[in-house]
Amino acid sequence: MAHDTTEIYVRDLSEDAAADWLQGVFEGLEQVQEAPIVTYEGRYDGEAVPVQITEQVKNGPYTSIWFNAPRLPWESTRECARAAHDALGAEVLCYLNQPKEPWRMLRMEAGEMERVDERTLEDF
């Protein structure tokens, strides 16, 4: 991937459910920090991948899954969001990485993708 970090937001996802999904994605996933930020670490292609999971981002219904590694199983944030949506069956949001419109997000829900404006999302 081009960036060192990737973040997606999954609606109504518990930390345990996120960790279950991640165990199928990364080798040797284990929790390495409990507080103040729950952090797991797994391996992808021989390299360590730290992943932070934060429930109820901005006191809303979304759980942030933040990957802090330059190499991930997906070529883009969009592919990561699609994989999470397909595996978890939940709504997933991610930013589109457009510097001129940083509030633009991609929402995957019920198998469909749409662009949304973060400022119009009531729950986010």
mmCIF file of C-alpha atoms in Angstrom:
data_model
loop_
_atom_site.group_PDB
_atom_site.id
_atom_site.type_symbol
_atom_site.label_atom_id
_atom_site.label_comp_id
_atom_site.label_asym_id
_atom_site.label_seq_id
_atom_site.Cartn_x
_atom_site.Cartn_y
_atom_site.Cartn_z
ATOM 1 C CA MET A 1 0.000 0.000 0.000
ATOM 2 C CA ALA A 2 1.098 3.541 -0.600
ATOM 3 C CA HIS A 3 0.484 4.789 2.942
ATOM 4 C CA ASP A 4 1.741 3.564 6.283
ATOM 5 C CA THR A 5 -1.731 3.577 7.844
ATOM 6 C CA THR A 6 -5.217 2.500 6.836
ATOM 7 C CA GLU A 7 -8.410 3.056 8.828
ATOM 8 C CA ILE A 8 -11.924 1.759 8.375
ATOM 9 C CA TYR A 9 -15.053 2.217 10.478
ATOM 10 C CA VAL A 10 -17.453 -0.688 10.998
ATOM 11 C CA ARG A 11 -20.960 -0.141 12.363
ATOM 12 C CA ASP A 12 -21.941 -1.952 15.574
ATOM 13 C CA LEU A 13 -18.815 -4.097 15.729
ATOM 14 C CA SER A 14 -17.410 -5.333 19.025
ATOM 15 C CA GLU A 15 -13.699 -5.593 19.681
ATOM 16 C CA ASP A 16 -14.054 -9.370 19.948
ATOM 17 C CA ALA A 17 -15.777 -9.620 16.547
ATOM 18 C CA ALA A 18 -13.087 -7.400 15.012
ATOM 19 C CA ALA A 19 -10.355 -9.597 16.493
ATOM 20 C CA ASP A 20 -12.093 -12.731 15.187
ATOM 21 C CA TRP A 21 -12.094 -11.282 11.670
ATOM 22 C CA LEU A 22 -8.479 -10.171 11.950
ATOM 23 C CA GLN A 23 -7.384 -13.664 13.048
ATOM 24 C CA GLY A 24 -8.434 -14.888 9.617
ATOM 25 C CA VAL A 25 -6.483 -12.098 7.923
ATOM 26 C CA PHE A 26 -3.162 -12.058 9.796
ATOM 27 C CA GLU A 27 -0.900 -14.797 11.076
ATOM 28 C CA GLY A 28 -0.343 -15.113 14.823
ATOM 29 C CA LEU A 29 -2.689 -12.306 15.833
ATOM 30 C CA GLU A 30 -2.463 -11.505 19.534
ATOM 31 C CA GLN A 31 -3.425 -8.649 21.798
ATOM 32 C CA VAL A 32 -0.330 -6.672 22.817
ATOM 33 C CA GLN A 33 -1.907 -3.717 24.640
ATOM 34 C CA GLU A 34 -5.158 -3.381 26.551
ATOM 35 C CA ALA A 35 -5.267 0.272 27.569
ATOM 36 C CA PRO A 36 -5.478 3.097 26.820
ATOM 37 C CA ILE A 37 -5.825 1.840 23.223
ATOM 38 C CA VAL A 38 -6.559 -1.803 22.477
ATOM 39 C CA THR A 39 -3.813 -2.989 20.145
ATOM 40 C CA TYR A 40 -3.322 -6.304 18.407
ATOM 41 C CA GLU A 41 -0.383 -7.432 16.360
ATOM 42 C CA GLY A 42 -0.271 -10.000 13.615
ATOM 43 C CA ARG A 43 1.975 -10.781 10.712
ATOM 44 C CA TYR A 44 1.472 -10.327 7.002
ATOM 45 C CA ASP A 45 4.043 -11.536 4.509
ATOM 46 C CA GLY A 46 6.558 -11.922 7.335
ATOM 47 C CA GLU A 47 6.156 -8.371 8.669
ATOM 48 C CA ALA A 48 4.522 -7.184 11.898
ATOM 49 C CA VAL A 49 1.179 -5.391 11.529
ATOM 50 C CA PRO A 50 -0.064 -3.449 14.569
ATOM 51 C CA VAL A 51 -3.844 -2.948 14.572
ATOM 52 C CA GLN A 52 -5.708 -0.642 16.946
ATOM 53 C CA ILE A 53 -9.393 -1.232 17.638
ATOM 54 C CA THR A 54 -11.511 1.536 19.135
ATOM 55 C CA GLU A 55 -15.200 0.972 19.791
ATOM 56 C CA GLN A 56 -17.796 3.764 19.641
ATOM 57 C CA VAL A 57 -15.685 6.317 17.769
ATOM 58 C CA LYS A 58 -16.917 9.851 18.508
ATOM 59 C CA ASN A 59 -19.511 8.224 20.822
ATOM 60 C CA GLY A 60 -21.236 6.781 17.780
ATOM 61 C CA PRO A 61 -22.045 3.292 16.538
ATOM 62 C CA TYR A 62 -18.780 2.771 14.623
ATOM 63 C CA THR A 63 -15.681 0.837 15.605
ATOM 64 C CA SER A 64 -12.400 2.065 14.176
ATOM 65 C CA ILE A 65 -9.935 -0.513 12.913
ATOM 66 C CA TRP A 66 -6.618 1.209 12.288
ATOM 67 C CA PHE A 67 -3.779 -0.671 10.604
ATOM 68 C CA ASN A 68 -0.321 0.792 11.179
ATOM 69 C CA ALA A 69 1.782 -0.885 8.505
ATOM 70 C CA PRO A 70 2.866 -0.057 4.968
ATOM 71 C CA ARG A 71 2.038 -3.531 3.621
ATOM 72 C CA LEU A 72 -1.384 -5.091 4.030
ATOM 73 C CA PRO A 73 -3.342 -7.824 2.238
ATOM 74 C CA TRP A 74 -5.292 -5.142 0.337
ATOM 75 C CA GLU A 75 -4.058 -2.731 -2.320
ATOM 76 C CA SER A 76 -6.195 0.154 -1.071
ATOM 77 C CA THR A 77 -8.361 1.359 1.777
ATOM 78 C CA ARG A 78 -11.373 0.712 -0.451
ATOM 79 C CA GLU A 79 -10.353 -2.951 -0.853
ATOM 80 C CA CYS A 80 -9.871 -3.238 2.911
ATOM 81 C CA ALA A 81 -13.339 -1.794 3.506
ATOM 82 C CA ARG A 82 -14.855 -4.163 0.948
ATOM 83 C CA ALA A 83 -13.160 -7.168 2.576
ATOM 84 C CA ALA A 84 -14.439 -6.140 6.019
ATOM 85 C CA HIS A 85 -17.948 -5.585 4.671
ATOM 86 C CA ASP A 86 -17.992 -8.957 2.930
ATOM 87 C CA ALA A 87 -16.611 -10.832 5.937
ATOM 88 C CA LEU A 88 -18.585 -9.072 8.664
ATOM 89 C CA GLY A 89 -21.828 -8.268 6.857
ATOM 90 C CA ALA A 90 -21.826 -4.795 8.392
ATOM 91 C CA GLU A 91 -21.812 -1.237 7.112
ATOM 92 C CA VAL A 92 -18.251 0.028 6.609
ATOM 93 C CA LEU A 93 -16.997 3.570 6.086
ATOM 94 C CA CYS A 94 -13.589 4.731 4.919
ATOM 95 C CA TYR A 95 -12.114 8.014 3.751
ATOM 96 C CA LEU A 96 -11.366 8.388 0.060
ATOM 97 C CA ASN A 97 -8.006 10.093 0.608
ATOM 98 C CA GLN A 98 -8.882 13.121 -1.483
ATOM 99 C CA PRO A 99 -6.888 16.097 -0.169
ATOM 100 C CA LYS A 100 -9.211 18.638 -1.832
ATOM 101 C CA GLU A 101 -12.288 17.036 -0.227
ATOM 102 C CA PRO A 102 -11.121 15.362 2.990
ATOM 103 C CA TRP A 103 -14.693 14.924 4.238
ATOM 104 C CA ARG A 104 -15.606 12.515 1.416
ATOM 105 C CA MET A 105 -16.084 8.933 2.489
ATOM 106 C CA LEU A 106 -17.041 5.663 0.913
ATOM 107 C CA ARG A 107 -19.865 3.686 2.517
ATOM 108 C CA MET A 108 -20.406 -0.006 1.871
ATOM 109 C CA GLU A 109 -23.781 -1.241 2.942
ATOM 110 C CA ALA A 110 -25.914 -4.180 1.797
ATOM 111 C CA GLY A 111 -23.281 -5.023 -0.828
ATOM 112 C CA GLU A 112 -23.441 -1.576 -2.420
ATOM 113 C CA MET A 113 -20.865 1.226 -2.492
ATOM 114 C CA GLU A 114 -21.689 4.921 -2.369
ATOM 115 C CA ARG A 115 -19.822 8.141 -1.749
ATOM 116 C CA VAL A 116 -21.013 10.105 1.268
ATOM 117 C CA ASP A 117 -20.190 13.386 2.933
ATOM 118 C CA GLU A 118 -18.975 12.865 6.504
ATOM 119 C CA ARG A 119 -20.685 16.103 7.506
ATOM 120 C CA THR A 120 -24.087 14.606 6.666
ATOM 121 C CA LEU A 121 -23.636 11.388 8.659
ATOM 122 C CA GLU A 122 -25.662 11.837 11.829
ATOM 123 C CA ASP A 123 -24.172 8.865 13.664
ATOM 124 C CA PHE A 124 -20.522 9.441 12.825
#
